[in-house]
Amino acid sequence: VIVGGGTAAGYACRELAAQGSTVGKVAVVTAEPVAPYERPALTKAYLHPPTAKVRARLPGFHTCVGGGGERQTPEWYAEKGISFIQGKATSLDLESKAVSVGEEKIQFGKLILATGCRPVRLGAFGVKGDDLANVCYLREEKDAAELVATLEKGKTKAVVVGGGYLGLECAAALLGWGVETTVVFPETHVFARLFGPELGAWLEEQFIARGAKLIKGDTVTEFTGEGALAGAQLKSGASLPCDVAVVGVGGQPNVEFCEGLKMENKGILVDANMQTSHPDVFACGDIATYPSRYGGTTRSENVDHARKSAAQAVKAAMGLKPEPYSYLPYFYTRIFEYTDAPIVFNFFGDLTDNCQVVSRGEKSIGAVWQRDGKVVGALLMGSPGPSGEDQAKLRQLAETCPAAVAPAEVFAAAGL
C-alpha cells in the first residue's frame, strides 16, 4: 500500500512496475482526484501566460515524464493492475498493519508513506483574511487551475508572500500575465535558505529588471477586502492594493496520522533503505528524515529526492537489498521560460559552509561551498543558464569534492 498521491507515489509505482510486481498487489491511497503528476510544473509551466509556447496541463505532466519515464495516465495504472483508493489516511495501526481511510481499514504487507507536505498557512500566525477569495496557496493541481482561472478574469495587482522557491516561481509567472507584482518577505534577500547575500542580489536584479517590486524585511499582517481580496497590510504599516495574492511560506509534513513511528526534524526517521522504525513501513520524499552523506540526518523537500527515495523504498520493501541511499542534494529552478531570456540555476552538494561567489559574465554567476579544504557544493545560475552538459559536470564536481581553490579555478578545472 502506498499512502500519498504525489510525485514520490508515482515514482514508487514506476519502480514496482519495473520489478514486475503490481497486478492486484498495489493500492495507492490519495486524496487528490487525479493520478500522480510532476508537482514542480504547478509553479512553472502551468502558470505560464496565454502567449507562452508551452503551458503544462494534464495529462501532459503525469509522472514519470520529468524523470525520463513513461507518462503514467490513469490507463497506465489500470494496465498495471494498480488500484486507487480515494480518501485521506487518518490513522495507522502498526500492530494490525492497517491504515484507516475514512471508515475503511486497509491491511498492508508493506507500507510506503509518501504523503508530502501541505502549505503553511498565514492564518496559523494570526494573519487575518487569508481565507478571502483570490488569496491562493499552491500545492495541488486544482490550486493552480483556480489561480489560472483567477488570472483569466483580468487581475492587475498581485502580492506574493515569500521569497523562496514557490514565491519567486509564481512571481515570475504573474509578471508574464502583465500583472503588477510585489514580493514581500521577511529576510534580507531572496532564497535566504539557499543563497547568501551576493547570490540573492544577482537574482533580485533579474526580477527587478523584469518589473517586479521587492519588499524585504517585512511581513503581511492582514489581507483586506469585503468577501474578495482588495489589499494587504504590512507589519511596517504599509498598505498594498491587490486583487490577487499568492502565499508560499513553507510546507508542513503530513505525518500526524503516523503514530508509533519514530520522528525527527518534523519528518519520519528512516535508515538508508527508507525503512522506518517498523520493519514493514517505509517513508520517502518530503516526509523522510534520512541519513545525510555529510553526516547526521536531513530532510529534503525537492523532486529529485522524491523520485530517488521512492525507488529506494520500493527496492528495499521488495527485499532487493539496494545500495545504501547516499543522496547528493540537487536543487534547481527554471523561471521566465515563456520569454527568450529564461533564468536557470542548478546546485549540487552541501551548502552549509563557506560560500565563494564568482561572476561569470554579465548574465551568469557561480558559487562553490567549501569545507575542510574541499569543495562540497557548487552552483551555476544564469540566463539562459547551464546546459545539460554543464549540469553533468557540476554534479561530477560536487561528487568528487576537489581541493578548494579559487572558484574560477574550480570551475575551469571542471571544464565549466
CSV table of C-alpha atoms in Angstrom, one decimal:
chain,number,residue,atom,x,y,z
A,1,VAL,CA,0.0,0.0,0.0
A,2,ILE,CA,1.3,3.4,-1.0
A,3,VAL,CA,-0.2,6.4,1.0
A,4,GLY,CA,0.1,9.6,-0.9
A,5,GLY,CA,-0.7,10.6,-4.5
A,6,GLY,CA,2.2,13.0,-5.4
A,7,THR,CA,5.4,12.7,-7.2
A,8,ALA,CA,7.0,10.1,-4.9
A,9,ALA,CA,3.9,7.9,-5.1
A,10,GLY,CA,4.1,8.0,-8.9
A,11,TYR,CA,7.8,7.0,-9.0
A,12,ALA,CA,7.2,4.3,-6.4
A,13,CYS,CA,4.6,2.8,-8.8
A,14,ARG,CA,7.1,3.1,-11.7
A,15,GLU,CA,9.7,1.1,-9.7
A,16,LEU,CA,7.1,-1.5,-8.7
A,17,ALA,CA,6.1,-1.9,-12.3
A,18,ALA,CA,9.7,-2.2,-13.4
A,19,GLN,CA,10.1,-5.0,-10.9
A,20,GLY,CA,7.0,-6.7,-12.3
A,21,SER,CA,5.2,-6.7,-9.0
A,22,THR,CA,1.9,-4.8,-9.4
A,23,VAL,CA,-1.0,-6.7,-10.7
A,24,GLY,CA,-3.5,-6.9,-7.9
A,25,LYS,CA,-0.8,-6.3,-5.3
A,26,VAL,CA,-0.5,-2.5,-5.1
A,27,ALA,CA,-3.0,0.1,-3.9
A,28,VAL,CA,-2.5,3.9,-3.8
A,29,VAL,CA,-4.3,5.9,-1.2
A,30,THR,CA,-4.7,9.5,-2.4
A,31,ALA,CA,-6.9,12.5,-1.5
A,32,GLU,CA,-6.3,14.1,-5.0
A,33,PRO,CA,-8.8,13.4,-7.7
A,34,VAL,CA,-6.1,12.9,-10.4
A,35,ALA,CA,-3.3,10.4,-10.8
A,36,PRO,CA,0.2,11.4,-9.6
A,37,TYR,CA,1.9,14.1,-11.6
A,38,GLU,CA,5.2,16.1,-11.6
A,39,ARG,CA,4.3,18.7,-9.0
A,40,PRO,CA,7.1,21.2,-9.9
A,41,ALA,CA,5.1,22.1,-13.1
A,42,LEU,CA,2.4,23.8,-11.0
A,43,THR,CA,4.6,26.8,-10.3
A,44,LYS,CA,6.4,26.7,-13.6
A,45,ALA,CA,4.8,25.9,-17.0
A,46,TYR,CA,1.2,25.5,-15.6
A,47,LEU,CA,1.2,29.2,-14.7
A,48,HIS,CA,2.7,30.4,-18.0
A,49,PRO,CA,0.7,33.2,-19.6
A,50,PRO,CA,-1.6,32.5,-22.6
A,51,THR,CA,1.1,33.8,-25.0
A,52,ALA,CA,3.6,31.1,-23.9
A,53,LYS,CA,4.6,28.3,-26.3
A,54,VAL,CA,4.4,25.8,-23.5
A,55,ARG,CA,1.6,25.6,-20.9
A,56,ALA,CA,1.6,22.5,-18.8
A,57,ARG,CA,-1.8,20.7,-18.5
A,58,LEU,CA,-2.8,17.2,-17.5
A,59,PRO,CA,-2.4,14.6,-18.8
A,60,GLY,CA,0.8,16.1,-20.2
A,61,PHE,CA,2.8,16.1,-17.0
A,62,HIS,CA,1.8,12.9,-15.2
A,63,THR,CA,4.7,11.1,-13.6
A,64,CYS,CA,7.2,10.0,-14.8
A,65,VAL,CA,7.8,12.3,-17.7
A,66,GLY,CA,10.0,14.6,-15.7
A,67,GLY,CA,12.4,11.7,-14.9
A,68,GLY,CA,12.6,10.3,-18.4
A,69,GLY,CA,9.9,7.6,-17.9
A,70,GLU,CA,6.5,6.8,-19.3
A,71,ARG,CA,3.6,9.1,-18.8
A,72,GLN,CA,1.6,7.3,-16.2
A,73,THR,CA,-2.0,8.1,-17.1
A,74,PRO,CA,-5.0,6.5,-15.3
A,75,GLU,CA,-5.0,4.0,-18.1
A,76,TRP,CA,-1.3,3.1,-17.3
A,77,TYR,CA,-2.2,2.2,-13.7
A,78,ALA,CA,-5.2,0.2,-14.9
A,79,GLU,CA,-3.0,-1.8,-17.2
A,80,LYS,CA,-0.5,-2.5,-14.4
A,81,GLY,CA,-3.2,-3.6,-12.1
A,82,ILE,CA,-2.6,-0.8,-9.6
A,83,SER,CA,-5.8,0.3,-7.8
A,84,PHE,CA,-6.6,3.7,-6.3
A,85,ILE,CA,-8.4,4.3,-3.0
A,86,GLN,CA,-9.8,7.8,-2.8
A,87,GLY,CA,-9.5,9.5,0.5
A,88,LYS,CA,-7.2,10.7,3.2
A,89,ALA,CA,-5.3,8.4,5.6
A,90,THR,CA,-6.4,9.3,9.2
A,91,SER,CA,-4.6,6.7,11.4
A,92,LEU,CA,-2.1,3.9,11.3
A,93,ASP,CA,-2.3,0.7,13.3
A,94,LEU,CA,1.2,-0.8,13.3
A,95,GLU,CA,0.2,-3.8,15.4
A,96,SER,CA,-2.5,-5.0,13.0
A,97,LYS,CA,-0.7,-3.5,10.0
A,98,ALA,CA,-3.7,-1.4,8.8
A,99,VAL,CA,-4.3,2.2,7.5
A,100,SER,CA,-7.6,3.9,8.2
A,101,VAL,CA,-9.1,5.8,5.3
A,102,GLY,CA,-12.5,7.2,6.3
A,103,GLU,CA,-14.5,4.2,7.7
A,104,GLU,CA,-12.4,1.7,5.9
A,105,LYS,CA,-9.3,-0.1,7.2
A,106,ILE,CA,-6.8,-1.2,4.6
A,107,GLN,CA,-4.5,-4.1,5.5
A,108,PHE,CA,-0.9,-4.0,4.2
A,109,GLY,CA,2.0,-6.4,3.9
A,110,LYS,CA,4.4,-3.5,3.2
A,111,LEU,CA,3.5,0.2,3.5
A,112,ILE,CA,5.2,3.1,1.7
A,113,LEU,CA,4.4,6.5,3.1
A,114,ALA,CA,4.7,9.3,0.5
A,115,THR,CA,2.3,11.9,1.9
A,116,GLY,CA,4.5,15.0,1.2
A,117,CYS,CA,3.8,18.4,2.7
A,118,ARG,CA,0.9,20.8,2.9
A,119,PRO,CA,1.3,24.6,2.7
A,120,VAL,CA,1.9,26.5,5.9
A,121,ARG,CA,-1.0,28.9,6.2
A,122,LEU,CA,-0.6,32.5,7.3
A,123,GLY,CA,-3.7,32.2,9.4
A,124,ALA,CA,-1.6,29.9,11.8
A,125,PHE,CA,0.4,33.0,12.6
A,126,GLY,CA,-2.6,35.2,13.3
A,127,VAL,CA,-2.7,36.8,9.8
A,128,LYS,CA,-6.3,37.8,9.1
A,129,GLY,CA,-8.1,37.4,5.8
A,130,ASP,CA,-6.1,34.6,4.3
A,131,ASP,CA,-9.3,32.8,3.6
A,132,LEU,CA,-10.6,35.7,1.3
A,133,ALA,CA,-11.3,34.9,-2.4
A,134,ASN,CA,-8.2,35.2,-4.6
A,135,VAL,CA,-5.7,34.6,-1.7
A,136,CYS,CA,-4.0,31.5,-3.2
A,137,TYR,CA,-2.0,28.6,-1.7
A,138,LEU,CA,-0.5,26.3,-4.3
A,139,ARG,CA,0.0,22.6,-3.6
A,140,GLU,CA,-2.3,20.6,-5.8
A,141,GLU,CA,-3.3,20.8,-9.5
A,142,LYS,CA,-6.7,22.2,-8.6
A,143,ASP,CA,-5.0,25.1,-6.8
A,144,ALA,CA,-3.0,26.0,-9.9
A,145,ALA,CA,-6.1,25.7,-12.0
A,146,GLU,CA,-8.0,28.1,-9.7
A,147,LEU,CA,-5.2,30.6,-9.9
A,148,VAL,CA,-5.1,30.5,-13.7
A,149,ALA,CA,-8.9,31.0,-13.7
A,150,THR,CA,-8.5,34.0,-11.4
A,151,LEU,CA,-5.8,35.5,-13.7
A,152,GLU,CA,-8.0,34.9,-16.8
A,153,LYS,CA,-10.5,37.3,-15.2
A,154,GLY,CA,-8.0,40.1,-15.7
A,155,LYS,CA,-6.3,40.8,-12.4
A,156,THR,CA,-4.0,43.7,-12.3
A,157,LYS,CA,-2.1,43.8,-9.0
A,158,ALA,CA,-0.6,40.9,-7.1
A,159,VAL,CA,1.2,40.4,-3.8
A,160,VAL,CA,3.4,37.4,-3.4
A,161,VAL,CA,4.2,36.4,0.1
A,162,GLY,CA,7.5,34.6,0.4
A,163,GLY,CA,10.9,35.0,-1.2
A,164,GLY,CA,11.7,31.3,-1.7
A,165,TYR,CA,11.0,28.8,-4.4
A,166,LEU,CA,7.3,28.9,-4.6
A,167,GLY,CA,7.1,32.7,-4.2
A,168,LEU,CA,9.6,33.6,-6.8
A,169,GLU,CA,8.4,31.0,-9.4
A,170,CYS,CA,4.9,32.3,-9.0
A,171,ALA,CA,6.1,35.9,-9.2
A,172,ALA,CA,7.9,35.2,-12.4
A,173,ALA,CA,4.7,33.7,-13.9
A,174,LEU,CA,2.5,36.6,-12.8
A,175,LEU,CA,4.8,39.1,-14.4
A,176,GLY,CA,4.2,37.2,-17.7
A,177,TRP,CA,0.4,37.8,-17.3
A,178,GLY,CA,1.1,41.6,-17.2
A,179,VAL,CA,0.2,41.7,-13.5
A,180,GLU,CA,1.9,44.4,-11.4
A,181,THR,CA,3.7,42.1,-8.9
A,182,THR,CA,5.1,42.9,-5.4
A,183,VAL,CA,7.0,40.2,-3.5
A,184,VAL,CA,7.1,40.6,0.3
A,185,PHE,CA,9.4,38.5,2.5
A,186,PRO,CA,11.0,38.9,6.0
A,187,GLU,CA,14.6,38.0,5.1
A,188,THR,CA,17.3,40.4,3.9
A,189,HIS,CA,17.5,38.7,0.4
A,190,VAL,CA,15.7,36.2,-1.7
A,191,PHE,CA,16.3,32.4,-1.4
A,192,ALA,CA,17.7,33.0,2.0
A,193,ARG,CA,17.7,29.3,2.9
A,194,LEU,CA,20.0,28.5,-0.1
A,195,PHE,CA,21.7,31.7,-1.1
A,196,GLY,CA,24.0,34.2,0.6
A,197,PRO,CA,23.5,38.0,0.0
A,198,GLU,CA,25.6,38.1,-3.2
A,199,LEU,CA,23.7,35.3,-5.0
A,200,GLY,CA,20.5,36.7,-3.7
A,201,ALA,CA,21.3,40.2,-5.0
A,202,TRP,CA,22.1,38.8,-8.5
A,203,LEU,CA,18.7,37.1,-8.7
A,204,GLU,CA,16.9,40.2,-7.3
A,205,GLU,CA,18.3,42.3,-10.0
A,206,GLN,CA,16.9,40.0,-12.6
A,207,PHE,CA,13.4,40.2,-11.1
A,208,ILE,CA,13.6,44.0,-10.8
A,209,ALA,CA,14.7,44.3,-14.4
A,210,ARG,CA,11.6,42.3,-15.4
A,211,GLY,CA,9.3,44.6,-13.5
A,212,ALA,CA,8.9,43.0,-10.1
A,213,LYS,CA,8.9,45.1,-6.9
A,214,LEU,CA,10.6,43.6,-3.8
A,215,ILE,CA,9.8,44.5,-0.2
A,216,LYS,CA,12.4,42.9,2.1
A,217,GLY,CA,12.4,42.6,5.9
A,218,ASP,CA,8.6,42.9,6.1
A,219,THR,CA,5.6,40.6,6.5
A,220,VAL,CA,1.9,40.6,5.7
A,221,THR,CA,-0.3,41.0,8.9
A,222,GLU,CA,-3.7,41.1,7.2
A,223,PHE,CA,-5.4,40.7,3.9
A,224,THR,CA,-8.3,43.1,3.5
A,225,GLY,CA,-11.4,43.2,1.4
A,226,GLU,CA,-15.2,42.6,1.5
A,227,GLY,CA,-15.5,39.0,0.5
A,228,ALA,CA,-12.8,39.3,-2.1
A,229,LEU,CA,-9.3,40.5,-1.8
A,230,ALA,CA,-8.6,44.2,-2.1
A,231,GLY,CA,-5.3,44.8,-0.3
A,232,ALA,CA,-2.5,43.6,2.0
A,233,GLN,CA,-1.5,45.3,5.2
A,234,LEU,CA,2.2,45.0,6.2
A,235,LYS,CA,3.9,44.9,9.6
A,236,SER,CA,5.7,48.1,8.7
A,237,GLY,CA,2.4,49.9,8.3
A,238,ALA,CA,2.5,50.0,4.5
A,239,SER,CA,-0.7,49.0,2.6
A,240,LEU,CA,-0.5,47.3,-0.8
A,241,PRO,CA,-3.6,47.3,-3.0
A,242,CYS,CA,-4.0,44.0,-4.8
A,243,ASP,CA,-6.7,41.8,-6.4
A,244,VAL,CA,-4.7,38.5,-6.2
A,245,ALA,CA,-2.2,37.1,-3.7
A,246,VAL,CA,-0.1,34.0,-3.7
A,247,VAL,CA,1.4,32.7,-0.4
A,248,GLY,CA,4.5,30.5,-0.3
A,249,VAL,CA,6.0,30.4,3.1
A,250,GLY,CA,6.9,26.8,3.5
A,251,GLY,CA,5.5,23.3,3.9
A,252,GLN,CA,4.3,21.1,6.8
A,253,PRO,CA,5.0,17.4,6.5
A,254,ASN,CA,1.8,15.3,6.5
A,255,VAL,CA,2.8,12.8,9.3
A,256,GLU,CA,0.2,13.4,12.0
A,257,PHE,CA,-1.5,10.1,11.4
A,258,CYS,CA,1.7,8.1,11.7
A,259,GLU,CA,1.6,7.5,15.4
A,260,GLY,CA,4.1,4.9,16.7
A,261,LEU,CA,6.8,5.7,14.2
A,262,LYS,CA,10.0,7.4,15.3
A,263,MET,CA,10.0,11.1,14.2
A,264,GLU,CA,12.9,13.6,13.8
A,265,ASN,CA,13.2,17.0,12.2
A,266,LYS,CA,9.4,17.2,11.6
A,267,GLY,CA,9.6,14.0,9.5
A,268,ILE,CA,9.6,10.2,9.9
A,269,LEU,CA,13.0,8.9,10.7
A,270,VAL,CA,14.3,6.3,8.2
A,271,ASP,CA,17.5,4.4,7.6
A,272,ALA,CA,19.5,4.3,4.3
A,273,ASN,CA,16.8,1.9,2.9
A,274,MET,CA,14.0,4.4,3.7
A,275,GLN,CA,12.9,1.9,6.4
A,276,THR,CA,11.1,3.4,9.4
A,277,SER,CA,11.2,2.2,13.0
A,278,HIS,CA,8.7,-0.5,11.9
A,279,PRO,CA,10.3,-3.1,9.6
A,280,ASP,CA,7.3,-3.2,7.1
A,281,VAL,CA,6.8,0.5,6.9
A,282,PHE,CA,8.9,2.8,4.6
A,283,ALA,CA,8.8,6.5,4.0
A,284,CYS,CA,10.1,8.6,1.1
A,285,GLY,CA,10.0,12.1,-0.3
A,286,ASP,CA,9.4,15.3,1.8
A,287,ILE,CA,8.4,13.4,4.9
A,288,ALA,CA,11.5,11.2,5.2
A,289,THR,CA,14.3,12.2,7.6
A,290,TYR,CA,17.2,10.2,6.3
A,291,PRO,CA,21.0,9.8,6.8
A,292,SER,CA,22.9,12.6,5.1
A,293,ARG,CA,26.0,11.7,3.2
A,294,TYR,CA,27.6,14.7,5.0
A,295,GLY,CA,26.8,13.3,8.5
A,296,GLY,CA,23.8,13.3,10.7
A,297,THR,CA,20.3,13.2,9.3
A,298,THR,CA,18.4,15.6,7.0
A,299,ARG,CA,15.1,16.0,5.3
A,300,SER,CA,14.7,17.2,1.7
A,301,GLU,CA,11.7,18.8,0.1
A,302,ASN,CA,12.6,18.5,-3.6
A,303,VAL,CA,11.5,16.5,-6.6
A,304,ASP,CA,14.9,14.8,-7.3
A,305,HIS,CA,14.9,13.3,-3.8
A,306,ALA,CA,11.2,12.3,-4.1
A,307,ARG,CA,12.0,10.3,-7.2
A,308,LYS,CA,15.1,8.6,-6.0
A,309,SER,CA,14.0,7.9,-2.4
A,310,ALA,CA,10.7,6.4,-3.8
A,311,ALA,CA,12.7,3.9,-5.9
A,312,GLN,CA,14.9,3.1,-2.9
A,313,ALA,CA,11.9,2.4,-0.7
A,314,VAL,CA,10.4,0.1,-3.2
A,315,LYS,CA,13.6,-1.9,-3.8
A,316,ALA,CA,14.1,-2.2,0.0
A,317,ALA,CA,10.5,-3.2,0.6
A,318,MET,CA,10.8,-5.9,-2.0
A,319,GLY,CA,13.9,-7.3,-0.3
A,320,LEU,CA,16.2,-6.4,-3.3
A,321,LYS,CA,18.9,-5.1,-0.9
A,322,PRO,CA,19.8,-1.9,-2.7
A,323,GLU,CA,23.0,0.1,-2.1
A,324,PRO,CA,22.5,2.4,1.0
A,325,TYR,CA,20.9,5.7,0.0
A,326,SER,CA,23.6,8.3,-0.4
A,327,TYR,CA,21.8,11.3,-1.8
A,328,LEU,CA,23.6,14.1,-3.5
A,329,PRO,CA,21.4,17.1,-2.9
A,330,TYR,CA,20.2,18.7,-6.1
A,331,PHE,CA,18.2,22.0,-6.3
A,332,TYR,CA,17.2,23.8,-9.4
A,333,THR,CA,14.7,26.3,-10.8
A,334,ARG,CA,13.7,27.4,-14.3
A,335,ILE,CA,11.8,30.7,-14.4
A,336,PHE,CA,10.8,33.2,-17.1
A,337,GLU,CA,10.8,30.3,-19.6
A,338,TYR,CA,8.0,31.9,-21.5
A,339,THR,CA,10.5,34.6,-22.6
A,340,ASP,CA,13.6,34.5,-24.7
A,341,ALA,CA,15.7,35.1,-21.6
A,342,PRO,CA,14.9,32.4,-19.1
A,343,ILE,CA,16.8,32.1,-15.8
A,344,VAL,CA,18.0,28.7,-14.6
A,345,PHE,CA,20.1,27.6,-11.7
A,346,ASN,CA,21.5,24.2,-10.8
A,347,PHE,CA,23.0,23.3,-7.5
A,348,PHE,CA,24.6,20.1,-6.3
A,349,GLY,CA,26.1,19.2,-2.9
A,350,ASP,CA,26.1,20.7,0.5
A,351,LEU,CA,25.6,24.4,1.2
A,352,THR,CA,26.1,24.7,4.9
A,353,ASP,CA,29.6,26.1,4.9
A,354,ASN,CA,31.9,28.8,3.4
A,355,CYS,CA,30.4,30.1,0.1
A,356,GLN,CA,32.6,31.7,-2.5
A,357,VAL,CA,31.0,33.5,-5.4
A,358,VAL,CA,32.4,34.3,-8.8
A,359,SER,CA,30.9,36.4,-11.7
A,360,ARG,CA,30.8,34.6,-15.0
A,361,GLY,CA,30.0,37.5,-17.2
A,362,GLU,CA,27.0,39.8,-17.4
A,363,LYS,CA,24.4,37.1,-17.4
A,364,SER,CA,25.8,34.4,-15.3
A,365,ILE,CA,27.2,33.8,-11.8
A,366,GLY,CA,28.6,30.8,-10.0
A,367,ALA,CA,29.5,29.7,-6.4
A,368,VAL,CA,31.2,26.9,-4.6
A,369,TRP,CA,30.8,25.9,-1.0
A,370,GLN,CA,34.0,24.8,0.8
A,371,ARG,CA,34.7,22.7,3.9
A,372,ASP,CA,38.0,21.3,5.3
A,373,GLY,CA,39.9,22.3,2.2
A,374,LYS,CA,37.4,20.6,-0.2
A,375,VAL,CA,34.6,21.8,-2.5
A,376,VAL,CA,31.4,20.3,-1.1
A,377,GLY,CA,28.8,22.2,-3.2
A,378,ALA,CA,28.6,24.1,-6.5
A,379,LEU,CA,26.1,26.3,-8.3
A,380,LEU,CA,25.7,27.8,-11.7
A,381,MET,CA,23.0,30.4,-12.4
A,382,GLY,CA,22.3,32.5,-15.4
A,383,SER,CA,20.3,33.4,-18.4
A,384,PRO,CA,19.8,31.2,-20.3
A,385,GLY,CA,21.6,29.1,-17.6
A,386,PRO,CA,23.7,26.0,-17.6
A,387,SER,CA,23.3,23.4,-20.4
A,388,GLY,CA,22.7,19.7,-19.8
A,389,GLU,CA,26.4,19.1,-20.3
A,390,ASP,CA,27.2,21.8,-17.7
A,391,GLN,CA,24.8,20.2,-15.3
A,392,ALA,CA,26.5,16.8,-15.6
A,393,LYS,CA,29.9,18.5,-14.9
A,394,LEU,CA,28.5,20.3,-12.0
A,395,ARG,CA,27.2,17.1,-10.5
A,396,GLN,CA,30.6,15.4,-11.0
A,397,LEU,CA,32.3,18.4,-9.3
A,398,ALA,CA,30.1,18.0,-6.2
A,399,GLU,CA,30.6,14.2,-6.2
A,400,THR,CA,34.4,14.3,-6.4
A,401,CYS,CA,35.0,17.2,-3.9
A,402,PRO,CA,38.2,18.6,-5.4
A,403,ALA,CA,40.6,20.9,-3.5
A,404,ALA,CA,39.1,24.2,-2.5
A,405,VAL,CA,41.0,26.8,-4.6
A,406,ALA,CA,39.5,30.0,-6.1
A,407,PRO,CA,36.0,29.4,-7.5
A,408,ALA,CA,37.1,30.4,-11.1
A,409,GLU,CA,39.9,27.8,-10.9
A,410,VAL,CA,37.5,25.2,-9.6
A,411,PHE,CA,35.1,25.7,-12.5
A,412,ALA,CA,37.9,25.9,-15.1
A,413,ALA,CA,39.3,22.6,-13.8
A,414,ALA,CA,35.8,21.0,-14.2
A,415,GLY,CA,35.5,22.3,-17.7
A,416,LEU,CA,32.9,24.8,-16.8
